[in-house]
Structures are given as C-alpha cells and as structure tokens.
Amino acid sequence: MPKTLKITEIASDPSMNIVMDTLALGKQALVFVNTKRSAEKVAEDISKKIKEENNELDKLAEEAGKAVSRPTKQCERLALCLKKGIAFHHAGLAHKQKSLVEEHFRKGSIKIICATPTLAFGLDLPAYRVIVRDLHRYSQHGLAWIPILEVHQMFGRAGRPSFDNEGQALCIAATPVEKEKITERYLKGLPEDIFSKLAVEPVLRTYLLSLISSGFVSTHEQAVSFFGKTFWAHQYKDMEKLEGIIDKMLSLLEEWEFIMGPSDDFQSADSLDDAKYQPTALGKRVSELYIDPYTAHFMLSRLQEASSKKIELFALLHVISRTLELRPLLRARTKDFDKIQEYLLRYGNSLFEEEPSMYDPEYEEYMDSVKTSIMFDEWIHEKGEDYLLETYNIRPGELNAKMDVADWLLYSMSELVRFQHYPAMLKEILKLRFRLRYGVQEELLPLVRLENIGRIRARKLYSNGLKDLAAVRKADITKLTQLLGKNIALNIKKQVDGEIKEVVPGKRKGQISLEDY
DNA sequence: GGACGGTGAAACTTCAGGTTGCCTC
DNA sequence: GAAGTTTCACCGTCC
C-alpha cells in the first residue's frame, strides 16, 4: 500500500526536496532524468546545497577528474559534485568514471546519483529511493511518454534487499491531472509489447548470410522454414510477404557475391528445389566479421574504384562514416559548414563518394558524415578530449564508443581488402587503424608501441628529440626521468633494452601488430 | 563618467543508450 | 515541447 510521505520544502523544485529529505534520513537515492545535460545540472544543483566534504571524497574527485588524458569540462564538473558525495552518470562518462561512481555508490560514500536511463538497465545499483523526475522524452514526433517498461526498470532499482525492508519509487507530477495520468499509465498500465528486431532489413540479411555461411541453411525452403519459426514471423503473420523479403535478401547476397545461388548451380542440380546456396569465401569472412552485408558490399565497391587515386586517410574515414554501423552521426550545423567546405575543398577529389547536390535528400546525411570524419581526423591529429567536447559536443564516453566501432569497421575493411589483393590500400588502412586507436600522428606510431606510452607521453618524447625506439634506447635515464617520472622511465628503459620485439605481443589487449605493415 | 556586477527576459540550442561483431598473448 | 544555456539590455553601485 502506498503511504503518504511528509517532505519538507526547502526549494521550489520537488525532486530537490525529496533528495534533501533522503539525505537527512541518511539514505541513498537515484534520480532519473531525460538528458545528459539535465543529469549534470541536477547533480550540480544538489551538490551546491551540501556543506560537508571529507578526505575520501576529495581523493575520489581527484581520481575521477583525471580519468582522460586532457580533462574536459565534464570531468571538472563531475569532480566538483563528487567532493560532496553527489554524482551524475550517463553514457558520456569515461569508462573509469562510470565504474568509480558505481563502486562508491555501492560502498555508500556517494549518496545520490543523477542518471539517464543507462543506470536502469543491467546494472545492479539499488537505492532506498528512486526519483523519476522526467517522464517525457524528445522523439521525432515531439515529446513522448517514455516506455512503461523503462519506468518499471527504474522503479525496480528502489530498495536494497540486504539493507532496507522497503524501497520507495517516486514520480513527480506538476498538476493533479498529470498525477492521474501518471497513475493510469505507469502504475496501473501494462508494459508495452516487445517487437522482434529481426524485422529490420540489416539485421535480417546479416542473419541470413550467417545461416548460409555456417551451413545451417542452404536452400530457399530451409530459409523460409527457419524464419517461419521465429518470433518475427509470429508477429508478422503474413508468410507470403515474409517469403518475398527473404527472396529479395537472397538475391542481393548473391548479387554481392557473398553466396552462390541455385542459378550458378543449376546445371549440376537435379531440379531447382535441390539447388543449394553456398557461401563464397568472401561471404564467409563477411559473416565472421559480423558486419551488415550491405556495409561490406559498400566498402568493397567503393575501394575498388580507388586504385587510380591517391589514397587519403580522410577518404577512408569518410567511407566508414557512411556505414550504418557508425550511426548516429554527428549533426552538421550551420556553424560547421565553413569547416566542412574547407575539408571538401581539400579532399573532395579523393573521396569515394561525391558530394550530392544541395537539393538531394541525401545531402544532409552526407554533410553529417563529413563532419564525423573531420572529428576522427582531428583525433588522429592529436586534438584532446577537451577540444572535441567543446567543438563537436562529443563526450569522452561517447567518443570511446565511436572509436570502438570505427576500429572494428577498419579491421573489417582491412580483411575485405585482402580479397582485392590491393597491398597499398591495406597498408593505409592498417596505419589508419593504429593512428585512430592511439589518437596520434604517423610520426608517433613507433613510440606508442611501448607500454604506458600513450599519445601524450609519446608526443613529449618526440618533441624532446626521442623520435623512435632506438633514440629512447640511447637516451640517458635522467632525461627520461625528467620527462616521464622515475617509474615510467625505468619501465620503458626495460622495454627498449634489447627486447623490442617482445614489446609488441605483450602490449595491451586489442593490440594491432605493426609487423603487418 | 565609466567600469563593473547583478538581474531577468528573450532567443537559441539541443535532446537515451547499446550489444555484438574482429584481432591476440 | 521543454530544459538549459547564452545573449543582451537594463539598472544600481562604487570609485
């Protein structure tokens, strides 16, 4: 049974009052809001109302503030909140910051987390109180109620079984009418139906190729029967239409030379029904890479045209920025157009896709893809996280996620190019992948091979005349200590002395071998 | 009179998240 | 659609 809570009003904002009340009780709370910016703002507002600080929190704040190579405004903001035992949590935080916040909330040193829905899914972070401040979220059709399923997930964070006998989940209503609406929708209402993700073409063609490539499905009938048993078919109902979609996918995969179809096999087969689909070597690889077959086809067909051109890394960045996997892209705004034009002027001729006309419906997305490529380009020219946040409004966590996908796409691209026997291209792709991973210019590549040497330290070494491993090996230990501190100096000295070869395999997870190029 | 700071209204701007793909010692 | 941020005009204060 819901009971009535008496909350003292200190501020005009009800969620703030509930938070302060929770703190007075000595309990913890999660506040859910609908944007990253709001999460930060609310956390900041709360922290301003808190007086006490302590040593442990100071240390935590310092650690979180230094989580990326060049602290951003976001890092400073988080650090200020943490000093008061308050935190915000969203996908824009660096990985380390997220886990710090989670860990210290569990330990109890952080009292309040203001979060976007990230925190509602997956993570087991219970709190005495859950405050769902925002129940609307911007969507393409204007503001919309957030899904019931999602709100229930948030509610589910309330109450810590091992600490409390109860948990409280609260929504904020501005008017009695709204209160009624919220009760109907989120307390009495049933969660939405779940829809199969297979219904989306990219997902479908990826699975189809994988089924054929693994030998699980080899005829048209088998494919139809397999998908006929899925949840997707169950929801879709119209088997005829479904069969049509599968047919279309099969012929596309065949056209792209990822599978060999019955038509190729017709002579040897007794009848059309016996004719089998078989994966090509290329198709098998595409399936293993787990990229959308369309993406694979797109990359291959673009790069094929390239043999006559000089290969620009920017053009490769642009190819990956045009794929489905890299979406959502950065949005090109009016203020970005000068920079975009500048890049198009410089690289336009070497790009694999021409700029569409301004009236082309594709135009906007093309501009977005160029802007995204520029962001990557600035990263491999050693621009810092702080700069990228200011310029592209991309936070460290989001940047990381994008880089991950880009790395995977470049790896896939390099694997596909092997089928085209095009060594010059392969070399450029590998170089780009390496540069993107470390965010460095080409000249620093030898140095970042060392453990504990990232973009910042590598640049430091380089600008002090230590331009490659041989130079580092010859360098005086006092000079190295001056540049990098004692521990790291000793450490890299150990690495370069004699056994450079060993350094490469032993490095971090996900290492790319330089021997490749 | 000018520098400075505070205030508030109006004009802009921007809007959740993510999982798996691959490599490898 | 609304929250958050930026911009700008306006006013009061102080030197």
Coordinates of C-alpha atoms (C1' of nucleotides) in Angstrom, one line a residue:
Chain A
M1 CA 0.0 0.0 0.0
P2 CA 1.3 3.4 -0.9
K3 CA 1.8 5.6 2.1
T4 CA 2.0 9.3 2.5
L5 CA 5.4 10.9 2.8
K6 CA 5.9 14.2 4.5
I7 CA 8.7 16.1 2.7
T8 CA 9.9 19.5 4.0
E9 CA 10.0 22.1 1.3
I10 CA 13.4 23.8 1.1
A11 CA 13.4 24.6 -2.6
S12 CA 10.8 25.1 -5.2
D13 CA 11.9 22.0 -7.0
P14 CA 10.2 19.0 -5.6
S15 CA 12.8 16.5 -6.7
M16 CA 15.4 18.6 -4.9
N17 CA 13.3 18.5 -1.7
I18 CA 13.0 14.7 -1.9
V19 CA 16.7 14.4 -2.4
M20 CA 17.4 16.5 0.6
D21 CA 14.9 14.6 2.7
T22 CA 16.6 11.3 1.7
L23 CA 20.0 12.7 2.7
A24 CA 18.5 13.8 6.1
L25 CA 17.4 10.2 6.6
G26 CA 20.9 9.1 5.9
K27 CA 19.8 7.1 2.8
Q28 CA 20.7 6.9 -0.8
A29 CA 18.7 7.9 -3.9
L30 CA 18.8 7.6 -7.7
V31 CA 17.4 10.5 -9.7
F32 CA 16.4 9.7 -13.3
V33 CA 16.2 12.5 -15.9
N34 CA 15.9 12.5 -19.6
T35 CA 19.1 14.1 -20.9
K36 CA 22.7 14.0 -20.0
R37 CA 22.8 17.7 -19.6
S38 CA 20.0 17.5 -17.0
A39 CA 21.7 14.8 -15.1
E40 CA 24.8 17.0 -14.8
K41 CA 22.7 20.1 -13.9
V42 CA 20.7 18.3 -11.2
A43 CA 23.8 16.8 -9.7
E44 CA 25.5 20.1 -9.6
D45 CA 22.4 21.9 -8.1
I46 CA 22.3 19.3 -5.3
S47 CA 26.0 19.4 -4.6
K48 CA 25.8 23.2 -4.2
K49 CA 23.4 22.7 -1.3
I50 CA 25.7 20.4 0.6
K51 CA 28.3 21.7 3.0
E52 CA 30.3 18.8 4.3
E53 CA 33.3 17.3 2.5
N54 CA 35.8 14.7 3.5
N55 CA 39.2 13.3 2.5
E56 CA 37.9 10.2 0.9
L57 CA 35.6 12.1 -1.4
D58 CA 38.4 14.6 -2.2
K59 CA 40.5 11.7 -3.4
L60 CA 37.7 10.2 -5.4
A61 CA 37.1 13.6 -7.0
E62 CA 40.7 13.9 -8.0
E63 CA 40.8 10.5 -9.4
A64 CA 37.7 11.0 -11.5
G65 CA 38.9 14.3 -12.7
K66 CA 42.0 12.8 -14.2
A67 CA 40.3 9.9 -16.0
V68 CA 41.1 11.1 -19.5
S69 CA 44.3 12.4 -21.0
R70 CA 43.1 16.0 -21.1
P71 CA 40.4 16.7 -18.5
T72 CA 37.2 18.1 -20.0
K73 CA 34.7 20.4 -18.5
Q74 CA 32.6 17.3 -17.8
C75 CA 35.4 15.9 -15.7
E76 CA 35.8 19.1 -13.7
R77 CA 32.0 19.2 -13.2
L78 CA 32.0 15.5 -12.0
A79 CA 34.9 16.1 -9.7
L80 CA 33.1 19.1 -8.0
C81 CA 30.0 17.0 -7.4
L82 CA 31.9 14.0 -6.1
K83 CA 33.5 16.2 -3.5
K84 CA 30.1 16.5 -1.9
G85 CA 29.2 12.8 -2.4
I86 CA 26.9 13.5 -5.4
A87 CA 27.4 12.1 -8.9
F88 CA 26.0 12.1 -12.4
H89 CA 26.0 9.0 -14.6
H90 CA 25.4 8.7 -18.3
A91 CA 27.0 7.3 -21.5
G92 CA 29.2 10.3 -21.9
L93 CA 31.4 9.5 -18.9
A94 CA 34.7 7.8 -19.5
H95 CA 34.6 4.1 -18.5
K96 CA 36.7 4.6 -15.5
Q97 CA 34.5 7.4 -14.2
K98 CA 31.4 5.2 -14.6
S99 CA 32.9 2.4 -12.6
L100 CA 34.2 4.8 -9.9
V101 CA 30.7 6.2 -9.5
E102 CA 29.1 2.8 -9.3
E103 CA 31.7 1.4 -6.9
H104 CA 31.4 4.3 -4.5
F105 CA 27.7 4.3 -4.6
R106 CA 27.7 0.7 -3.5
K107 CA 30.2 1.5 -0.8
G108 CA 27.9 4.3 0.4
S109 CA 30.3 7.2 0.0
I110 CA 28.3 8.6 -2.9
K111 CA 24.8 9.3 -1.7
I112 CA 23.0 10.5 -4.8
I113 CA 23.4 9.6 -8.5
C114 CA 21.6 11.6 -11.1
A115 CA 21.3 9.5 -14.2
T116 CA 19.9 9.0 -17.6
P117 CA 18.3 5.6 -18.2
T118 CA 21.7 3.9 -18.6
L119 CA 21.6 3.1 -14.9
A120 CA 18.2 1.5 -15.0
F121 CA 19.3 -1.3 -17.3
G122 CA 21.7 -4.1 -16.4
L123 CA 23.5 -2.6 -13.6
D124 CA 22.5 -3.7 -10.2
L125 CA 22.6 -0.5 -8.2
P126 CA 19.8 -0.4 -5.7
A127 CA 18.9 2.6 -3.7
Y128 CA 16.5 3.3 -0.9
R129 CA 14.7 5.9 -3.1
V130 CA 14.3 6.2 -6.8
I131 CA 13.1 9.5 -8.2
V132 CA 11.9 9.6 -11.7
R133 CA 11.9 13.3 -12.5
D134 CA 11.2 13.2 -16.2
L135 CA 8.5 11.0 -17.8
H136 CA 8.8 12.6 -21.2
R137 CA 11.5 12.4 -23.8
Y138 CA 12.1 14.1 -27.1
S139 CA 11.5 11.9 -30.1
Q140 CA 11.0 12.6 -33.8
H141 CA 7.3 13.2 -33.2
G142 CA 7.9 15.8 -30.5
L143 CA 7.7 15.0 -26.8
A144 CA 6.6 11.5 -25.9
W145 CA 5.9 9.5 -22.8
I146 CA 8.8 7.2 -22.0
P147 CA 8.0 3.5 -22.2
I148 CA 6.3 1.9 -19.3
L149 CA 8.9 -0.9 -19.4
E150 CA 11.6 1.6 -18.9
V151 CA 10.0 3.3 -16.0
H152 CA 9.4 -0.1 -14.3
Q153 CA 13.1 -0.8 -14.7
M154 CA 13.8 2.4 -12.9
F155 CA 11.3 1.6 -10.2
G156 CA 13.0 -1.7 -9.8
R157 CA 16.1 -0.1 -8.5
A158 CA 14.3 1.0 -5.3
G159 CA 15.0 -0.9 -2.2
R160 CA 18.2 -2.7 -1.3
P161 CA 17.3 -6.2 -0.1
S162 CA 20.2 -6.5 2.3
F163 CA 19.9 -3.1 3.9
D164 CA 16.3 -1.9 3.8
N165 CA 13.0 -3.5 4.4
E166 CA 11.4 -1.3 1.8
G167 CA 12.2 0.9 -1.1
Q168 CA 10.4 3.9 -2.5
A169 CA 9.9 4.8 -6.1
L170 CA 8.6 8.3 -6.8
C171 CA 7.4 10.2 -9.9
I172 CA 6.9 13.9 -10.0
A173 CA 3.6 15.3 -11.2
A174 CA 3.1 19.1 -11.7
T175 CA -0.7 19.0 -11.5
P176 CA -3.5 16.8 -10.2
V177 CA -4.4 16.0 -13.8
E178 CA -0.9 14.9 -14.5
K179 CA -0.9 12.8 -11.4
E180 CA -3.9 11.0 -12.6
K181 CA -2.3 10.4 -16.0
I182 CA 0.9 9.0 -14.4
T183 CA -1.1 6.7 -12.1
E184 CA -3.0 5.3 -15.0
R185 CA -0.1 4.9 -17.3
Y186 CA 2.8 3.8 -15.1
L187 CA 1.1 2.2 -12.0
K188 CA -2.0 0.6 -13.5
G189 CA -0.9 0.3 -17.1
L190 CA 0.6 -2.8 -18.7
P191 CA 4.1 -2.7 -20.2
E192 CA 4.3 -2.4 -24.0
D193 CA 4.6 -5.4 -26.3
I194 CA 8.0 -6.4 -27.3
F195 CA 8.8 -6.3 -31.0
S196 CA 11.2 -8.5 -32.9
K197 CA 14.3 -6.8 -34.0
L198 CA 14.6 -9.2 -36.9
A199 CA 12.1 -7.1 -38.8
V200 CA 14.8 -4.7 -39.7
E201 CA 16.5 -5.5 -43.1
P202 CA 20.1 -5.0 -42.0
V203 CA 19.6 -7.5 -39.1
L204 CA 17.8 -9.9 -41.3
R205 CA 20.4 -10.0 -44.1
T206 CA 23.1 -10.4 -41.5
Y207 CA 21.5 -13.4 -40.0
L208 CA 20.6 -14.9 -43.4
L209 CA 24.2 -14.7 -44.5
S210 CA 25.3 -16.2 -41.2
L211 CA 22.9 -19.1 -41.5
I212 CA 24.0 -19.9 -45.0
S213 CA 27.7 -19.4 -44.2
S214 CA 27.5 -21.8 -41.3
G215 CA 25.8 -24.4 -43.4
F216 CA 22.7 -24.3 -41.3
V217 CA 20.5 -23.2 -44.2
S218 CA 21.3 -24.0 -47.8
T219 CA 18.0 -23.8 -49.7
H220 CA 15.3 -21.3 -50.2
E221 CA 12.8 -23.6 -48.4
Q222 CA 15.1 -24.0 -45.4
A223 CA 15.5 -20.3 -45.1
V224 CA 11.8 -19.7 -45.2
S225 CA 11.1 -22.5 -42.7
F226 CA 13.8 -21.2 -40.3
F227 CA 12.5 -17.7 -40.3
G228 CA 8.9 -19.0 -40.2
K229 CA 9.6 -20.3 -36.7
T230 CA 11.0 -17.0 -35.3
F231 CA 9.2 -14.6 -33.1
W232 CA 9.4 -12.2 -36.0
A233 CA 7.3 -14.4 -38.2
H234 CA 4.9 -15.0 -35.3
Q235 CA 4.3 -11.3 -35.1
Y236 CA 4.4 -10.6 -38.8
K237 CA 1.9 -13.3 -39.6
D238 CA 1.8 -12.7 -43.4
M239 CA 4.1 -15.6 -44.5
E240 CA 3.8 -14.7 -48.2
K241 CA 5.2 -11.2 -47.7
L242 CA 7.8 -12.6 -45.4
E243 CA 8.9 -15.1 -48.1
G244 CA 9.1 -12.2 -50.5
I245 CA 11.5 -10.3 -48.2
I246 CA 13.7 -13.4 -47.8
D247 CA 13.8 -13.8 -51.6
K248 CA 14.9 -10.3 -52.1
M249 CA 17.6 -10.7 -49.5
L250 CA 18.9 -13.9 -51.1
S251 CA 19.2 -12.4 -54.5
L252 CA 21.0 -9.3 -53.0
L253 CA 23.5 -11.6 -51.2
E254 CA 24.0 -13.4 -54.5
E255 CA 24.5 -10.2 -56.4
W256 CA 27.1 -9.0 -54.0
E257 CA 28.9 -12.4 -54.4
F258 CA 28.6 -13.4 -50.7
I259 CA 26.7 -16.5 -51.7
M260 CA 26.5 -18.7 -54.8
G261 CA 22.9 -19.4 -55.6
P262 CA 20.9 -22.1 -57.4
S263 CA 21.3 -20.2 -60.7
D264 CA 25.0 -20.8 -60.5
D265 CA 24.4 -24.3 -59.5
F266 CA 21.6 -25.1 -61.9
Q267 CA 23.5 -27.4 -64.2
S268 CA 24.7 -29.7 -61.5
A269 CA 21.4 -29.8 -59.6
D270 CA 18.7 -32.3 -60.5
S271 CA 16.0 -29.7 -60.0
L272 CA 15.6 -26.2 -58.8
D273 CA 14.5 -27.4 -55.4
D274 CA 17.7 -29.3 -54.9
A275 CA 19.8 -26.4 -55.9
K276 CA 21.7 -25.1 -52.9
Y277 CA 23.0 -21.8 -51.7
Q278 CA 26.6 -21.8 -50.7
P279 CA 28.7 -19.2 -49.1
T280 CA 31.7 -17.8 -51.1
A281 CA 35.0 -17.3 -49.3
L282 CA 34.3 -13.6 -49.2
G283 CA 30.8 -14.2 -47.8
K284 CA 32.1 -16.4 -45.1
R285 CA 34.5 -13.7 -44.0
V286 CA 31.8 -11.0 -44.1
S287 CA 29.7 -13.2 -41.9
E288 CA 32.5 -13.8 -39.4
L289 CA 33.2 -10.1 -39.2
Y290 CA 29.5 -9.7 -38.3
I291 CA 29.1 -6.5 -40.2
D292 CA 26.0 -5.8 -42.2
P293 CA 26.5 -7.4 -45.7
Y294 CA 25.4 -4.1 -47.2
T295 CA 28.3 -2.4 -45.4
A296 CA 30.7 -5.0 -46.7
H297 CA 29.4 -4.6 -50.2
F298 CA 29.6 -0.8 -49.9
M299 CA 33.2 -0.8 -48.7
L300 CA 34.3 -3.2 -51.3
S301 CA 32.7 -1.5 -54.2
R302 CA 33.9 1.9 -53.1
L303 CA 37.5 0.9 -52.6
Q304 CA 37.6 -1.0 -55.9
E305 CA 37.3 2.3 -57.7
A306 CA 40.2 3.7 -55.7
S307 CA 43.1 2.1 -57.5
S308 CA 43.6 5.1 -59.7
K309 CA 43.5 7.6 -56.9
K310 CA 46.0 8.7 -54.3
I311 CA 44.8 7.2 -51.0
E312 CA 43.9 9.8 -48.4
L313 CA 43.3 8.6 -44.8
F314 CA 40.5 11.1 -44.7
A315 CA 38.7 9.3 -47.5
L316 CA 38.9 6.1 -45.6
L317 CA 37.5 7.8 -42.6
H318 CA 34.7 9.0 -44.8
V319 CA 33.9 5.5 -46.0
I320 CA 33.4 4.2 -42.5
S321 CA 31.4 7.3 -41.6
R322 CA 28.9 6.4 -44.4
T323 CA 28.1 3.0 -42.9
L324 CA 25.0 2.1 -40.9
E325 CA 27.2 0.8 -38.0
L326 CA 28.6 4.2 -37.2
R327 CA 25.3 5.9 -36.8
P328 CA 24.1 8.1 -35.2
L329 CA 26.5 10.6 -36.9
L330 CA 27.4 14.0 -35.6
R331 CA 25.0 16.5 -36.8
A332 CA 26.3 19.2 -39.2
R333 CA 25.0 22.6 -38.1
T334 CA 25.2 25.9 -39.9
K335 CA 28.2 26.9 -38.0
D336 CA 30.1 23.8 -39.1
F337 CA 29.7 24.5 -42.8
D338 CA 32.8 26.6 -43.2
K339 CA 35.0 23.8 -41.9
I340 CA 33.2 21.1 -43.9
Q341 CA 33.6 23.1 -47.1
E342 CA 37.3 23.6 -46.3
Y343 CA 37.7 19.8 -45.9
L344 CA 35.7 19.1 -49.0
L345 CA 37.8 21.5 -51.0
R346 CA 41.0 19.8 -49.8
Y347 CA 39.9 16.2 -50.0
G348 CA 36.8 16.3 -52.2
N349 CA 38.6 14.7 -55.2
S350 CA 39.9 11.8 -53.2
L351 CA 36.7 10.9 -51.5
F352 CA 35.0 7.7 -52.7
E353 CA 31.6 9.4 -52.8
E354 CA 30.9 12.7 -54.5
E355 CA 29.1 15.5 -52.7
P356 CA 25.4 15.3 -53.6
S357 CA 23.5 18.3 -54.8
M358 CA 22.1 20.6 -52.0
Y359 CA 18.6 19.6 -53.1
D360 CA 19.4 15.9 -52.8
P361 CA 17.6 14.3 -49.8
E362 CA 20.9 12.6 -49.1
Y363 CA 22.7 15.9 -48.7
E364 CA 22.2 16.4 -45.0
E365 CA 23.4 13.0 -44.1
Y366 CA 26.4 13.4 -46.4
M367 CA 27.3 16.5 -44.5
D368 CA 26.9 14.7 -41.2
S369 CA 29.2 12.0 -42.4
V370 CA 31.8 14.6 -43.4
K371 CA 31.6 16.2 -40.1
T372 CA 32.0 12.9 -38.3
S373 CA 35.1 12.2 -40.5
I374 CA 36.5 15.5 -39.6
M375 CA 36.1 14.7 -35.9
F376 CA 38.0 11.5 -36.4
D377 CA 40.6 13.4 -38.4
E378 CA 41.2 15.9 -35.6
W379 CA 41.6 13.0 -33.2
I380 CA 44.4 11.4 -35.2
H381 CA 45.9 14.9 -35.3
E382 CA 46.2 14.7 -31.5
K383 CA 43.3 17.0 -30.6
G384 CA 42.4 16.4 -27.0
E385 CA 39.1 15.2 -25.5
D386 CA 38.5 18.7 -24.1
Y387 CA 38.8 20.2 -27.6
L388 CA 36.5 17.5 -29.1
L389 CA 33.9 18.1 -26.4
E390 CA 33.9 21.9 -27.0
T391 CA 34.0 21.6 -30.8
Y392 CA 31.8 18.6 -31.5
N393 CA 29.9 18.3 -28.3
I394 CA 31.0 14.7 -28.0
R395 CA 31.8 13.5 -24.5
P396 CA 34.7 11.2 -23.6
G397 CA 32.4 8.1 -23.2
E398 CA 30.7 8.7 -26.5
L399 CA 34.0 9.3 -28.2
N400 CA 35.2 6.0 -26.9
A401 CA 32.2 4.1 -28.2
K402 CA 32.5 5.7 -31.6
M403 CA 36.2 4.8 -31.8
D404 CA 35.4 1.3 -30.9
V405 CA 33.0 0.9 -33.8
A406 CA 35.4 2.7 -36.1
D407 CA 38.2 0.3 -35.1
W408 CA 36.0 -2.7 -35.8
L409 CA 34.9 -1.3 -39.2
L410 CA 38.5 -0.5 -40.2
Y411 CA 39.5 -4.0 -39.2
S412 CA 36.7 -5.4 -41.3
M413 CA 37.7 -3.2 -44.2
S414 CA 41.3 -4.4 -44.0
E415 CA 40.1 -8.0 -44.0
L416 CA 37.9 -7.4 -47.1
V417 CA 40.6 -5.6 -48.9
R418 CA 42.7 -8.7 -48.7
F419 CA 40.3 -10.3 -51.1
Q420 CA 41.0 -7.5 -53.6
H421 CA 44.8 -8.0 -53.5
Y422 CA 45.5 -4.4 -53.1
P423 CA 48.5 -4.1 -50.7
A424 CA 48.9 -0.3 -50.9
M425 CA 45.3 0.1 -49.7
L426 CA 45.8 -2.5 -47.0
K427 CA 48.8 -0.7 -45.7
E428 CA 47.0 2.6 -45.4
I429 CA 44.0 1.0 -43.6
L430 CA 46.3 -0.6 -41.0
K431 CA 48.1 2.6 -40.5
L432 CA 44.9 4.5 -40.0
R433 CA 43.6 1.9 -37.6
F434 CA 46.7 2.2 -35.5
R435 CA 46.5 6.0 -35.5
L436 CA 42.8 6.1 -34.6
R437 CA 43.3 3.7 -31.7
Y438 CA 46.0 5.9 -30.1
G439 CA 44.9 9.3 -31.5
V440 CA 48.3 10.1 -32.9
Q441 CA 50.0 11.4 -36.0
E442 CA 52.0 8.9 -38.0
E443 CA 55.4 10.0 -36.6
L444 CA 54.4 8.8 -33.1
L445 CA 53.5 5.3 -34.1
P446 CA 56.8 3.7 -33.1
L447 CA 56.6 5.3 -29.7
V448 CA 53.1 4.2 -28.7
R449 CA 54.2 0.7 -29.2
L450 CA 55.6 0.9 -25.7
E451 CA 53.6 0.0 -22.7
N452 CA 52.5 3.0 -20.6
I453 CA 53.2 5.3 -23.5
G454 CA 50.0 6.9 -25.0
R455 CA 49.5 9.9 -27.2
I456 CA 50.6 12.5 -24.5
R457 CA 53.8 10.9 -23.4
A458 CA 54.7 9.8 -26.9
R459 CA 54.4 13.4 -28.0
K460 CA 56.5 14.5 -25.1
L461 CA 59.3 12.1 -26.1
Y462 CA 59.1 13.1 -29.7
S463 CA 59.3 16.8 -29.2
N464 CA 62.3 16.3 -26.9
G465 CA 64.2 14.6 -29.8
L466 CA 63.4 11.0 -28.8
K467 CA 61.7 10.1 -32.1
D468 CA 61.9 6.4 -32.2
L469 CA 62.7 3.3 -30.1
A470 CA 66.4 3.5 -31.0
A471 CA 66.6 7.0 -29.7
V472 CA 64.8 6.0 -26.5
R473 CA 67.2 3.2 -26.0
K474 CA 70.2 5.5 -26.4
A475 CA 68.6 8.2 -24.1
D476 CA 70.0 9.0 -20.7
I477 CA 67.8 7.7 -17.9
T478 CA 67.9 11.1 -16.1
K479 CA 66.5 12.7 -19.2
L480 CA 63.7 10.1 -19.4
T481 CA 63.0 10.6 -15.7
Q482 CA 62.7 14.3 -16.2
L483 CA 60.2 13.8 -19.0
L484 CA 58.1 10.9 -17.6
G485 CA 58.9 10.4 -14.0
K486 CA 61.1 7.8 -12.4
N487 CA 58.8 4.7 -12.6
I488 CA 57.8 5.1 -16.2
A489 CA 61.3 5.9 -17.2
L490 CA 62.7 2.7 -15.7
N491 CA 59.8 0.8 -17.1
I492 CA 60.3 1.9 -20.7
K493 CA 64.0 1.5 -20.4
K494 CA 63.4 -2.1 -19.6
Q495 CA 61.2 -2.5 -22.5
V496 CA 63.5 -1.0 -25.1
D497 CA 66.7 -2.6 -23.8
G498 CA 67.3 -5.4 -26.2
E499 CA 63.9 -6.9 -26.4
I500 CA 61.8 -4.6 -28.5
K501 CA 60.4 -7.5 -30.4
E502 CA 58.8 -8.8 -27.3
V503 CA 57.1 -5.5 -26.5
V504 CA 54.6 -5.8 -29.3
P505 CA 52.9 -9.1 -28.4
G506 CA 52.9 -8.3 -24.8
K507 CA 51.1 -5.0 -25.0
R508 CA 47.6 -4.2 -24.3
K509 CA 44.5 -6.1 -25.2
G510 CA 43.4 -5.5 -28.7
Q511 CA 46.9 -4.8 -29.9
I512 CA 47.4 -4.5 -33.7
S513 CA 50.7 -5.9 -34.9
L514 CA 52.9 -3.4 -36.6
E515 CA 54.6 -6.2 -38.4
D516 CA 51.6 -6.1 -40.7
Y517 CA 52.7 -3.1 -42.5
Chain B
dG1 C1' 31.5 59.3 -16.3
dG2 C1' 33.0 54.8 -16.6
dA3 C1' 33.9 50.2 -15.0
dC4 C1' 31.6 46.5 -13.0
dG5 C1' 28.3 43.3 -11.4
dG6 C1' 23.7 41.5 -10.9
dT7 C1' 19.2 40.5 -12.9
dG8 C1' 15.8 38.9 -15.8
dA9 C1' 13.7 38.4 -20.2
dA10 C1' 14.2 36.7 -24.8
dA11 C1' 16.5 34.0 -28.1
dC12 C1' 18.8 29.9 -29.2
dT13 C1' 20.2 25.1 -28.9
dT14 C1' 19.8 20.5 -28.1
dC15 C1' 17.6 16.4 -26.7
dA16 C1' 18.8 7.9 -24.1
dG17 C1' 21.5 4.1 -24.9
dG18 C1' 23.8 -0.1 -26.7
dT19 C1' 25.2 -5.1 -28.0
dT20 C1' 27.8 -7.7 -30.6
dG21 C1' 30.9 -8.3 -34.4
dC22 C1' 37.2 -8.8 -35.2
dC23 C1' 42.1 -9.3 -33.6
dT24 C1' 45.5 -11.9 -29.7
dC25 C1' 49.0 -13.5 -26.0
Chain C
dG1 C1' 7.9 20.6 -26.3
dA2 C1' 10.9 21.9 -22.7
dA3 C1' 15.1 22.4 -20.1
dG4 C1' 19.3 24.5 -20.1
dT5 C1' 22.4 28.0 -21.9
dT6 C1' 23.7 32.2 -24.0
dT7 C1' 22.9 36.8 -25.0
dC8 C1' 21.7 41.3 -24.2
dA9 C1' 19.5 45.2 -22.3
dC10 C1' 18.9 47.5 -18.2
dC11 C1' 19.8 49.2 -13.7
dG12 C1' 22.3 50.2 -9.4
dT13 C1' 26.7 50.8 -7.1
dC14 C1' 31.2 52.2 -6.4
dC15 C1' 35.3 54.7 -7.3

